[in-house]
mmCIF file of C-alpha atoms in Angstrom:
data_model
loop_
_atom_site.group_PDB
_atom_site.id
_atom_site.type_symbol
_atom_site.label_atom_id
_atom_site.label_comp_id
_atom_site.label_asym_id
_atom_site.label_seq_id
_atom_site.Cartn_x
_atom_site.Cartn_y
_atom_site.Cartn_z
ATOM 1 C CA MET A 1 -144.902 15.272 7.481
ATOM 2 C CA PHE A 2 -142.857 14.976 4.259
ATOM 3 C CA ILE A 3 -140.692 17.974 5.206
ATOM 4 C CA ALA A 4 -140.123 16.410 8.605
ATOM 5 C CA TYR A 5 -139.188 13.143 6.941
ATOM 6 C CA LEU A 6 -136.611 14.944 4.734
ATOM 7 C CA VAL A 7 -135.148 16.660 7.799
ATOM 8 C CA TYR A 8 -135.008 13.281 9.510
ATOM 9 C CA LYS A 9 -133.179 11.802 6.513
ATOM 10 C CA LYS A 10 -130.860 14.762 6.041
ATOM 11 C CA SER A 11 -127.756 12.686 6.662
ATOM 12 C CA TRP A 12 -128.761 10.208 3.912
ATOM 13 C CA ILE A 13 -129.688 13.024 1.537
ATOM 14 C CA GLY A 14 -126.305 14.683 2.332
ATOM 15 C CA LEU A 15 -124.458 11.467 1.598
ATOM 16 C CA ILE A 16 -126.252 11.032 -1.775
ATOM 17 C CA GLY A 17 -125.503 14.632 -2.653
ATOM 18 C CA LEU A 18 -121.809 14.171 -1.669
ATOM 19 C CA LEU A 19 -121.502 11.038 -3.815
ATOM 20 C CA LEU A 20 -123.101 12.829 -6.756
ATOM 21 C CA LEU A 21 -120.715 15.741 -6.321
ATOM 22 C CA LEU A 22 -117.676 13.449 -6.160
ATOM 23 C CA THR A 23 -118.874 11.578 -9.248
ATOM 24 C CA ASN A 24 -119.208 14.826 -11.184
ATOM 25 C CA ALA A 25 -115.743 16.025 -9.948
ATOM 26 C CA LEU A 26 -114.152 12.734 -10.950
ATOM 27 C CA ILE A 27 -115.613 12.937 -14.448
ATOM 28 C CA GLN A 28 -114.554 16.582 -14.878
ATOM 29 C CA PHE A 29 -111.026 16.350 -13.585
ATOM 30 C CA ASP A 30 -109.960 12.802 -14.486
ATOM 31 C CA ALA A 31 -108.219 12.971 -17.877
ATOM 32 C CA GLY A 32 -108.815 9.359 -18.505
ATOM 33 C CA ILE A 33 -112.614 9.764 -18.461
ATOM 34 C CA GLU A 34 -114.257 11.588 -21.371
ATOM 35 C CA VAL A 35 -117.986 12.339 -21.119
ATOM 36 C CA GLU A 36 -119.935 14.669 -23.321
ATOM 37 C CA PRO A 37 -121.647 17.607 -21.520
ATOM 38 C CA HIS A 38 -125.134 16.542 -22.498
ATOM 39 C CA SER A 39 -124.351 13.025 -21.274
ATOM 40 C CA LEU A 40 -123.246 14.411 -17.928
ATOM 41 C CA ILE A 41 -126.504 16.323 -17.651
ATOM 42 C CA TYR A 42 -128.409 13.150 -18.582
ATOM 43 C CA LEU A 43 -126.529 11.174 -15.928
ATOM 44 C CA ASN A 44 -127.233 13.764 -13.209
ATOM 45 C CA THR A 45 -130.894 13.976 -14.156
ATOM 46 C CA LEU A 46 -131.297 10.203 -14.148
ATOM 47 C CA PHE A 47 -129.477 9.928 -10.819
ATOM 48 C CA LEU A 48 -131.593 12.659 -9.116
ATOM 49 C CA THR A 49 -134.856 11.215 -10.522
ATOM 50 C CA ILE A 50 -134.065 7.783 -9.171
ATOM 51 C CA CYS A 51 -133.172 9.302 -5.773
ATOM 52 C CA ILE A 52 -136.374 11.347 -5.617
ATOM 53 C CA VAL A 53 -138.571 8.333 -6.553
ATOM 54 C CA PHE A 54 -136.702 6.251 -3.946
ATOM 55 C CA LEU A 55 -137.239 8.877 -1.243
ATOM 56 C CA ILE A 56 -140.957 9.183 -2.024
ATOM 57 C CA TRP A 57 -141.363 5.403 -1.985
ATOM 58 C CA ARG A 58 -139.481 5.091 1.312
ATOM 59 C CA TYR A 59 -141.445 7.952 2.757
ATOM 60 C CA LYS A 60 -144.785 6.293 2.064
ATOM 61 C CA LYS A 61 -143.552 2.946 3.326
ATOM 62 C CA GLU A 62 -141.867 4.174 6.468
ATOM 63 C CA THR A 63 -144.524 6.675 7.553
ATOM 64 C CA ALA A 64 -147.603 4.650 6.875
ATOM 65 C CA TYR A 65 -147.593 3.109 10.406
ATOM 66 C CA TYR A 66 -146.880 6.499 12.040
ATOM 67 C CA LYS A 67 -149.699 8.125 10.077
ATOM 68 C CA SER A 68 -152.106 5.566 11.492
ATOM 69 C CA LEU A 69 -150.890 6.330 14.993
ATOM 70 C CA VAL A 70 -151.315 10.090 14.424
ATOM 71 C CA THR A 71 -154.872 9.564 13.225
ATOM 72 C CA LEU A 72 -155.586 7.444 16.282
ATOM 73 C CA SER A 73 -154.074 10.016 18.595
ATOM 74 C CA ASN A 74 -156.708 12.562 17.484
ATOM 75 C CA ASP A 75 -159.476 10.275 18.726
ATOM 76 C CA MET A 76 -158.163 8.564 21.831
ATOM 77 C CA GLY A 77 -160.448 6.503 24.070
ATOM 78 C CA ASP A 78 -160.309 3.894 26.854
ATOM 79 C CA VAL A 79 -159.784 1.180 24.250
ATOM 80 C CA TRP A 80 -157.122 3.030 22.290
ATOM 81 C CA PHE A 81 -154.771 0.032 22.076
ATOM 82 C CA VAL A 82 -157.327 -2.171 20.319
ATOM 83 C CA ASN A 83 -157.412 0.252 17.400
ATOM 84 C CA ILE A 84 -153.651 0.318 16.901
ATOM 85 C CA PRO A 85 -152.684 -1.697 13.839
ATOM 86 C CA GLU A 86 -149.952 -4.322 14.168
ATOM 87 C CA SER A 87 -146.581 -3.397 12.742
ATOM 88 C CA GLN A 88 -145.654 -4.694 9.308
ATOM 89 C CA SER A 89 -141.926 -4.312 9.588
ATOM 90 C CA ARG A 90 -139.562 -5.570 12.278
ATOM 91 C CA PHE A 91 -137.737 -2.314 12.757
ATOM 92 C CA PRO A 92 -138.567 0.247 13.995
ATOM 93 C CA ASP A 93 -142.371 -0.260 13.901
ATOM 94 C CA GLU A 94 -142.293 -3.481 15.859
ATOM 95 C CA VAL A 95 -140.217 -1.863 18.584
ATOM 96 C CA LEU A 96 -142.733 0.969 18.856
ATOM 97 C CA TYR A 97 -145.665 -1.445 18.840
ATOM 98 C CA THR A 98 -144.056 -3.509 21.637
ATOM 99 C CA LEU A 99 -143.492 -0.308 23.656
ATOM 100 C CA LEU A 100 -147.148 0.744 23.262
ATOM 101 C CA GLN A 101 -148.237 -2.706 24.222
ATOM 102 C CA ASN A 102 -146.243 -2.629 27.423
ATOM 103 C CA ILE A 103 -147.559 0.873 28.218
ATOM 104 C CA HIS A 104 -151.110 -0.365 27.722
ATOM 105 C CA GLU A 105 -150.683 -3.472 29.859
ATOM 106 C CA HIS A 106 -149.040 -1.310 32.657
ATOM 107 C CA ASP A 107 -151.949 1.193 32.395
ATOM 108 C CA GLN A 108 -154.576 -1.528 32.583
ATOM 109 C CA ASN A 109 -153.001 -3.178 35.594
ATOM 110 C CA LYS A 110 -152.700 0.215 37.380
ATOM 111 C CA ARG A 111 -156.357 1.005 36.519
ATOM 112 C CA ARG A 112 -157.529 -2.346 37.821
ATOM 113 C CA GLU A 113 -155.638 -1.739 41.129
ATOM 114 C CA ASP A 114 -157.115 1.789 41.412
ATOM 115 C CA GLN A 115 -160.616 0.505 40.722
ATOM 116 C CA LEU A 116 -160.220 -2.258 43.275
ATOM 117 C CA THR A 117 -159.006 0.247 45.878
ATOM 118 C CA GLN A 118 -161.840 2.662 45.140
ATOM 119 C CA ARG A 119 -164.400 -0.181 45.296
ATOM 120 C CA LEU A 120 -163.092 -1.252 48.731
ATOM 121 C CA GLU A 121 -163.129 2.350 49.973
ATOM 122 C CA HIS A 122 -166.642 2.849 48.594
ATOM 123 C CA ASP A 123 -167.898 -0.355 50.188
ATOM 124 C CA ASP A 124 -166.292 0.546 53.542
ATOM 125 C CA LEU A 125 -167.782 4.039 53.418
ATOM 126 C CA SER A 126 -171.224 2.775 52.462
ATOM 127 C CA SER A 127 -171.070 0.179 55.222
ATOM 128 C CA TRP A 128 -170.000 2.846 57.710
ATOM 129 C CA VAL A 129 -172.827 5.157 56.662
ATOM 130 C CA HIS A 130 -175.451 2.440 57.059
ATOM 131 C CA GLU A 131 -174.072 1.474 60.429
ATOM 132 C CA VAL A 132 -174.176 5.076 61.648
ATOM 133 C CA LYS A 133 -177.731 5.496 60.453
ATOM 134 C CA THR A 134 -178.879 2.758 62.790
ATOM 135 C CA PRO A 135 -178.000 4.525 66.065
ATOM 136 C CA LEU A 136 -179.201 7.820 64.557
ATOM 137 C CA THR A 137 -182.588 6.222 63.972
ATOM 138 C CA ALA A 138 -182.664 4.917 67.539
ATOM 139 C CA MET A 139 -181.787 8.444 68.791
ATOM 140 C CA LYS A 140 -184.661 9.883 66.815
ATOM 141 C CA ILE A 141 -187.130 7.393 68.265
ATOM 142 C CA ILE A 142 -185.940 8.339 71.744
ATOM 143 C CA ILE A 143 -186.267 12.065 71.016
ATOM 144 C CA ASP A 144 -189.703 11.696 69.566
ATOM 145 C CA GLY A 145 -190.758 9.646 72.596
ATOM 146 C CA HIS A 146 -189.949 12.475 75.040
ATOM 147 C CA HIS A 147 -191.903 15.460 73.741
ATOM 148 C CA SER A 148 -192.359 16.846 77.207
ATOM 149 C CA ASN A 149 -188.666 16.806 78.031
ATOM 150 C CA GLU A 150 -187.268 20.232 76.914
ATOM 151 C CA LEU A 151 -183.677 19.076 77.284
ATOM 152 C CA VAL A 152 -184.248 16.077 75.018
ATOM 153 C CA GLN A 153 -186.046 18.206 72.435
ATOM 154 C CA ARG A 154 -183.048 20.485 72.174
ATOM 155 C CA LEU A 155 -181.212 17.547 70.610
ATOM 156 C CA ASN A 156 -183.568 17.693 67.571
ATOM 157 C CA ALA A 157 -181.553 20.336 65.678
ATOM 158 C CA PRO A 158 -178.124 18.706 66.228
ATOM 159 C CA TRP A 159 -179.602 15.349 65.334
ATOM 160 C CA LEU A 160 -181.020 16.798 62.055
ATOM 161 C CA ARG A 161 -177.636 18.198 61.091
ATOM 162 C CA MET A 162 -176.030 14.825 61.763
ATOM 163 C CA HIS A 163 -178.725 13.128 59.786
ATOM 164 C CA LEU A 164 -178.260 15.508 56.808
ATOM 165 C CA LEU A 165 -174.477 15.048 56.820
ATOM 166 C CA ILE A 166 -174.727 11.248 56.941
ATOM 167 C CA ASP A 167 -177.495 11.255 54.339
ATOM 168 C CA ARG A 168 -175.430 13.478 52.029
ATOM 169 C CA GLN A 169 -172.462 11.182 52.382
ATOM 170 C CA LEU A 170 -174.668 8.307 51.297
ATOM 171 C CA TYR A 171 -175.704 10.192 48.170
ATOM 172 C CA ILE A 172 -172.068 11.004 47.399
ATOM 173 C CA SER A 173 -171.191 7.323 47.520
ATOM 174 C CA ARG A 174 -173.998 6.620 44.974
ATOM 175 C CA LEU A 175 -173.174 9.485 42.736
ATOM 176 C CA ALA A 176 -170.916 7.489 40.368
ATOM 177 C CA ASN A 177 -173.763 5.060 39.632
ATOM 178 C CA LEU A 178 -176.531 7.639 39.558
ATOM 179 C CA GLU A 179 -177.792 6.760 36.042
ATOM 180 C CA SER A 180 -178.570 3.200 37.053
ATOM 181 C CA ASP A 181 -180.505 4.418 40.099
ATOM 182 C CA LEU A 182 -182.855 6.788 38.236
ATOM 183 C CA LEU A 183 -186.597 5.990 38.190
ATOM 184 C CA PRO A 184 -188.213 8.988 36.456
ATOM 185 C CA ASP A 185 -191.924 9.430 36.919
ATOM 186 C CA LYS A 186 -194.527 12.246 37.135
ATOM 187 C CA GLN A 187 -193.993 14.255 40.288
ATOM 188 C CA LYS A 188 -195.958 17.131 41.666
ATOM 189 C CA VAL A 189 -193.497 19.923 42.465
ATOM 190 C CA GLN A 190 -195.405 21.058 45.518
ATOM 191 C CA ASP A 191 -195.310 17.552 47.043
ATOM 192 C CA LEU A 192 -191.529 17.348 46.526
ATOM 193 C CA ILE A 193 -191.012 20.733 48.187
ATOM 194 C CA ARG A 194 -193.421 19.950 51.064
ATOM 195 C CA GLU A 195 -191.512 16.712 51.877
ATOM 196 C CA GLU A 196 -188.138 18.449 51.998
ATOM 197 C CA VAL A 197 -189.518 21.403 54.044
ATOM 198 C CA ARG A 198 -190.960 18.899 56.546
ATOM 199 C CA GLU A 199 -187.556 17.193 56.742
ATOM 200 C CA LEU A 200 -185.924 20.526 57.632
ATOM 201 C CA SER A 201 -188.682 21.886 59.831
ATOM 202 C CA THR A 202 -186.746 21.397 63.067
ATOM 203 C CA TRP A 203 -183.908 23.583 61.820
ATOM 204 C CA CYS A 204 -186.443 26.196 60.655
ATOM 205 C CA MET A 205 -188.064 26.269 64.104
ATOM 206 C CA GLU A 206 -184.678 26.592 65.774
ATOM 207 C CA LYS A 207 -183.921 29.755 63.756
ATOM 208 C CA ASN A 208 -187.591 30.803 63.660
ATOM 209 C CA ILE A 209 -187.506 30.882 59.870
ATOM 210 C CA THR A 210 -190.739 31.162 57.895
ATOM 211 C CA ILE A 211 -191.110 29.103 54.682
ATOM 212 C CA GLU A 212 -193.426 30.816 52.175
ATOM 213 C CA VAL A 213 -194.541 28.839 49.129
ATOM 214 C CA THR A 214 -196.187 30.676 46.268
ATOM 215 C CA GLY A 215 -196.975 30.278 42.549
ATOM 216 C CA ASN A 216 -198.501 27.443 40.549
ATOM 217 C CA THR A 217 -199.038 24.644 43.086
ATOM 218 C CA GLY A 218 -200.270 22.274 40.336
ATOM 219 C CA ALA A 219 -196.975 22.182 38.403
ATOM 220 C CA ILE A 220 -195.901 18.671 37.434
ATOM 221 C CA VAL A 221 -192.503 17.486 36.232
ATOM 222 C CA TYR A 222 -191.145 14.188 35.073
ATOM 223 C CA THR A 223 -188.096 13.376 37.114
ATOM 224 C CA ASP A 224 -186.644 11.087 39.769
ATOM 225 C CA LYS A 225 -188.260 11.756 43.137
ATOM 226 C CA LYS A 226 -185.332 10.759 45.338
ATOM 227 C CA TRP A 227 -182.539 12.543 43.519
ATOM 228 C CA CYS A 228 -184.589 15.644 42.657
ATOM 229 C CA GLY A 229 -185.629 15.840 46.331
ATOM 230 C CA PHE A 230 -181.991 15.701 47.338
ATOM 231 C CA VAL A 231 -181.156 18.661 45.083
ATOM 232 C CA MET A 232 -184.033 20.633 46.625
ATOM 233 C CA ARG A 233 -182.808 19.646 50.059
ATOM 234 C CA GLN A 234 -179.325 21.035 49.313
ATOM 235 C CA LEU A 235 -180.673 24.321 48.050
ATOM 236 C CA LEU A 236 -183.080 24.649 51.018
ATOM 237 C CA THR A 237 -180.268 23.761 53.394
ATOM 238 C CA ASN A 238 -178.156 26.565 51.984
ATOM 239 C CA ALA A 239 -181.022 29.003 52.188
ATOM 240 C CA ILE A 240 -181.787 28.190 55.844
ATOM 241 C CA LYS A 241 -178.038 28.148 56.818
ATOM 242 C CA TYR A 242 -177.481 31.660 55.456
ATOM 243 C CA SER A 243 -180.802 33.138 56.475
ATOM 244 C CA PRO A 244 -180.817 35.282 59.571
ATOM 245 C CA THR A 245 -182.806 34.347 62.655
ATOM 246 C CA ASP A 246 -186.507 35.300 62.248
ATOM 247 C CA GLY A 247 -185.961 35.462 58.516
ATOM 248 C CA LYS A 248 -187.961 34.074 55.596
ATOM 249 C CA VAL A 249 -187.269 31.591 52.788
ATOM 250 C CA SER A 250 -189.490 32.098 49.747
ATOM 251 C CA ILE A 251 -190.249 29.268 47.363
ATOM 252 C CA HIS A 252 -191.956 30.199 44.084
ATOM 253 C CA MET A 253 -193.196 27.766 41.445
ATOM 254 C CA ASP A 254 -193.849 28.873 37.905
ATOM 255 C CA LEU A 255 -195.255 26.970 34.933
ATOM 256 C CA GLN A 256 -195.129 27.967 31.284
ATOM 257 C CA GLU A 257 -197.016 25.507 29.102
ATOM 258 C CA ASN A 258 -194.799 23.408 26.832
ATOM 259 C CA LYS A 259 -191.682 25.408 27.860
ATOM 260 C CA TYR A 260 -190.453 24.800 31.375
ATOM 261 C CA VAL A 261 -191.302 24.527 35.092
ATOM 262 C CA SER A 262 -189.229 26.628 37.420
ATOM 263 C CA VAL A 263 -188.744 26.457 41.179
ATOM 264 C CA SER A 264 -186.911 29.359 42.824
ATOM 265 C CA ILE A 265 -185.651 29.247 46.406
ATOM 266 C CA LYS A 266 -184.859 32.694 47.842
ATOM 267 C CA ASP A 267 -183.268 33.550 51.177
ATOM 268 C CA GLU A 268 -182.684 36.829 53.033
ATOM 269 C CA GLY A 269 -178.994 36.082 53.652
ATOM 270 C CA PRO A 270 -175.972 38.196 52.966
ATOM 271 C CA GLY A 271 -175.916 37.419 49.280
ATOM 272 C CA ILE A 272 -172.916 36.274 47.218
ATOM 273 C CA GLN A 273 -170.022 38.501 46.335
ATOM 274 C CA SER A 274 -169.606 39.081 42.537
ATOM 275 C CA HIS A 275 -166.070 37.623 42.600
ATOM 276 C CA ASP A 276 -167.388 34.424 44.271
ATOM 277 C CA LEU A 277 -170.374 33.895 41.985
ATOM 278 C CA PRO A 278 -168.568 32.098 39.098
ATOM 279 C CA ARG A 279 -167.147 29.428 41.480
ATOM 280 C CA ILE A 280 -170.030 28.651 43.785
ATOM 281 C CA PHE A 281 -170.611 25.267 42.087
ATOM 282 C CA ASP A 282 -166.935 24.233 42.267
ATOM 283 C CA LYS A 283 -166.121 21.314 44.560
ATOM 284 C CA GLY A 284 -164.742 22.510 47.909
ATOM 285 C CA PHE A 285 -165.294 26.233 47.240
ATOM 286 C CA THR A 286 -166.771 27.965 50.295
ATOM 287 C CA GLY A 287 -166.531 31.637 49.321
ATOM 288 C CA GLU A 288 -166.434 34.684 51.594
ATOM 289 C CA ASN A 289 -169.756 33.862 53.330
ATOM 290 C CA GLY A 290 -168.651 30.281 53.961
ATOM 291 C CA ARG A 291 -165.528 31.456 55.762
ATOM 292 C CA VAL A 292 -167.597 33.741 57.924
ATOM 293 C CA GLN A 293 -170.084 30.957 58.808
ATOM 294 C CA HIS A 294 -167.303 28.455 59.553
ATOM 295 C CA ALA A 295 -169.837 25.717 58.628
ATOM 296 C CA ALA A 296 -169.604 25.597 54.880
ATOM 297 C CA THR A 297 -168.009 22.500 53.286
ATOM 298 C CA GLY A 298 -168.195 23.605 49.637
ATOM 299 C CA ILE A 299 -169.822 20.319 48.690
ATOM 300 C CA GLY A 300 -173.612 21.029 48.799
ATOM 301 C CA LEU A 301 -173.953 23.207 45.675
ATOM 302 C CA TYR A 302 -171.372 21.055 43.865
ATOM 303 C CA LEU A 303 -173.529 18.006 44.430
ATOM 304 C CA ALA A 304 -176.701 19.876 43.489
ATOM 305 C CA GLN A 305 -175.088 20.954 40.172
ATOM 306 C CA GLU A 306 -173.686 17.480 39.345
ATOM 307 C CA ILE A 307 -176.973 15.711 40.071
ATOM 308 C CA SER A 308 -178.952 18.385 38.242
ATOM 309 C CA LYS A 309 -176.932 17.736 35.092
ATOM 310 C CA LYS A 310 -177.915 14.042 35.247
ATOM 311 C CA LEU A 311 -181.497 14.965 35.789
ATOM 312 C CA HIS A 312 -181.381 17.552 32.974
ATOM 313 C CA ILE A 313 -182.231 20.382 35.379
ATOM 314 C CA ARG A 314 -180.650 23.781 34.906
ATOM 315 C CA LEU A 315 -179.666 25.780 38.028
ATOM 316 C CA GLU A 316 -179.742 29.568 37.801
ATOM 317 C CA VAL A 317 -178.450 31.922 40.471
ATOM 318 C CA ALA A 318 -179.534 35.522 41.134
ATOM 319 C CA THR A 319 -178.032 37.378 44.064
ATOM 320 C CA ALA A 320 -177.494 40.862 45.458
ATOM 321 C CA VAL A 321 -175.067 41.594 48.327
ATOM 322 C CA GLY A 322 -177.075 42.349 51.485
ATOM 323 C CA GLU A 323 -180.386 41.307 49.924
ATOM 324 C CA GLY A 324 -180.167 37.526 49.662
ATOM 325 C CA THR A 325 -179.727 34.840 47.011
ATOM 326 C CA SER A 326 -182.235 33.085 44.732
ATOM 327 C CA ILE A 327 -181.426 29.782 43.098
ATOM 328 C CA GLY A 328 -183.785 28.512 40.439
ATOM 329 C CA MET A 329 -184.312 24.969 39.217
ATOM 330 C CA ILE A 330 -185.422 24.983 35.567
ATOM 331 C CA PHE A 331 -187.155 21.800 34.420
ATOM 332 C CA SER A 332 -187.017 22.313 30.621
ATOM 333 C CA SER A 333 -189.447 20.469 28.338
ATOM 334 C CA ASP A 334 -186.517 19.801 25.994
ATOM 335 C CA ASN A 335 -184.946 16.910 27.882
ATOM 336 C CA PRO A 336 -185.030 13.106 27.573
ATOM 337 C CA PHE A 337 -187.287 12.602 30.569
ATOM 338 C CA GLU A 338 -189.922 15.082 29.320
ATOM 339 C CA ARG A 339 -189.740 13.639 25.757
ATOM 340 C CA ILE A 340 -190.494 10.181 27.193
ATOM 341 C CA ARG A 341 -193.418 11.559 29.218
ATOM 342 C CA ARG A 342 -194.874 13.281 26.170
ATOM 343 C CA SER A 343 -194.430 10.271 23.844
ATOM 344 C CA PRO A 344 -197.566 8.437 22.678
ATOM 345 C CA LEU A 345 -196.164 5.117 23.882
ATOM 346 C CA TYR A 346 -195.810 6.427 27.474
ATOM 347 C CA ASN A 347 -199.332 7.904 27.424
ATOM 348 C CA ARG A 348 -200.714 4.628 26.054
ATOM 349 C CA HIS A 349 -199.327 2.725 29.073
ATOM 350 C CA GLU A 350 -200.651 5.231 31.576
#
């Protein structure tokens, strides 16, 4: 910063050098002024020493405030303005401080307006979702009450798709406050899977898809039932969507003591192209298969990934073109939920 300061003050340094040069020229060429050579050297040395000391003093004084701003800029946060020290001089530090204060106030006002707008949109959306669920529930009661009517029963599959879309939208609206909605507890993996399979059974029957569950049926994880179930539902929905008619979806549970519990969901679909694989969890990305299906929204796997991060679940994808896709949920023992479950305090309260 010192070099930059010298460059900034180059006009002042040039003026001082010019004055020194004129002084030396006057002494040398003015016949009325007689100065010994060693005295001239002494005068120049003294003059330059005073100038250097003055520049160093002014550098420290004038750049102290800017150094504090540079330090703050390396660690910016939402409350950045609170950490800015007040200016000690009227000019130019006070001008800069006033400018930053105005920027901060404008930013805060804009943020409050945006938050208010988002809150109103969120409330409107949540209200709309809840209102739509009421007639959907009534439709389901009517459908279930006419088992013998084949025409009515054909509405089961479209109703399920509508229900899944509305339900997913409800979860999206709650995603921002997910942490406050978590209630982790011991959950049997098989029960979580069975509940989601039962939810999607109508769709499976429509496509005549078999669900095969294998592995360690006694595996237990410590997680939130509602949100973990939603992740499983998104993965199962994708597996059923891309599975061919009369196909099979395989669910395998594995347990390695003190390491992890894994749940893999494998379909017999077309698989994922290698160039699409790195982006399947991106929001809005549908990929080549999604464009062929014309039913992909590019939101399901994105939600599954985002919620899995909050639940400390790792998603792993294995795929082969023409052979299907397998997505695994890895419940690692090294996460906050599992550490709480294994703690003596938790076991004491059980």
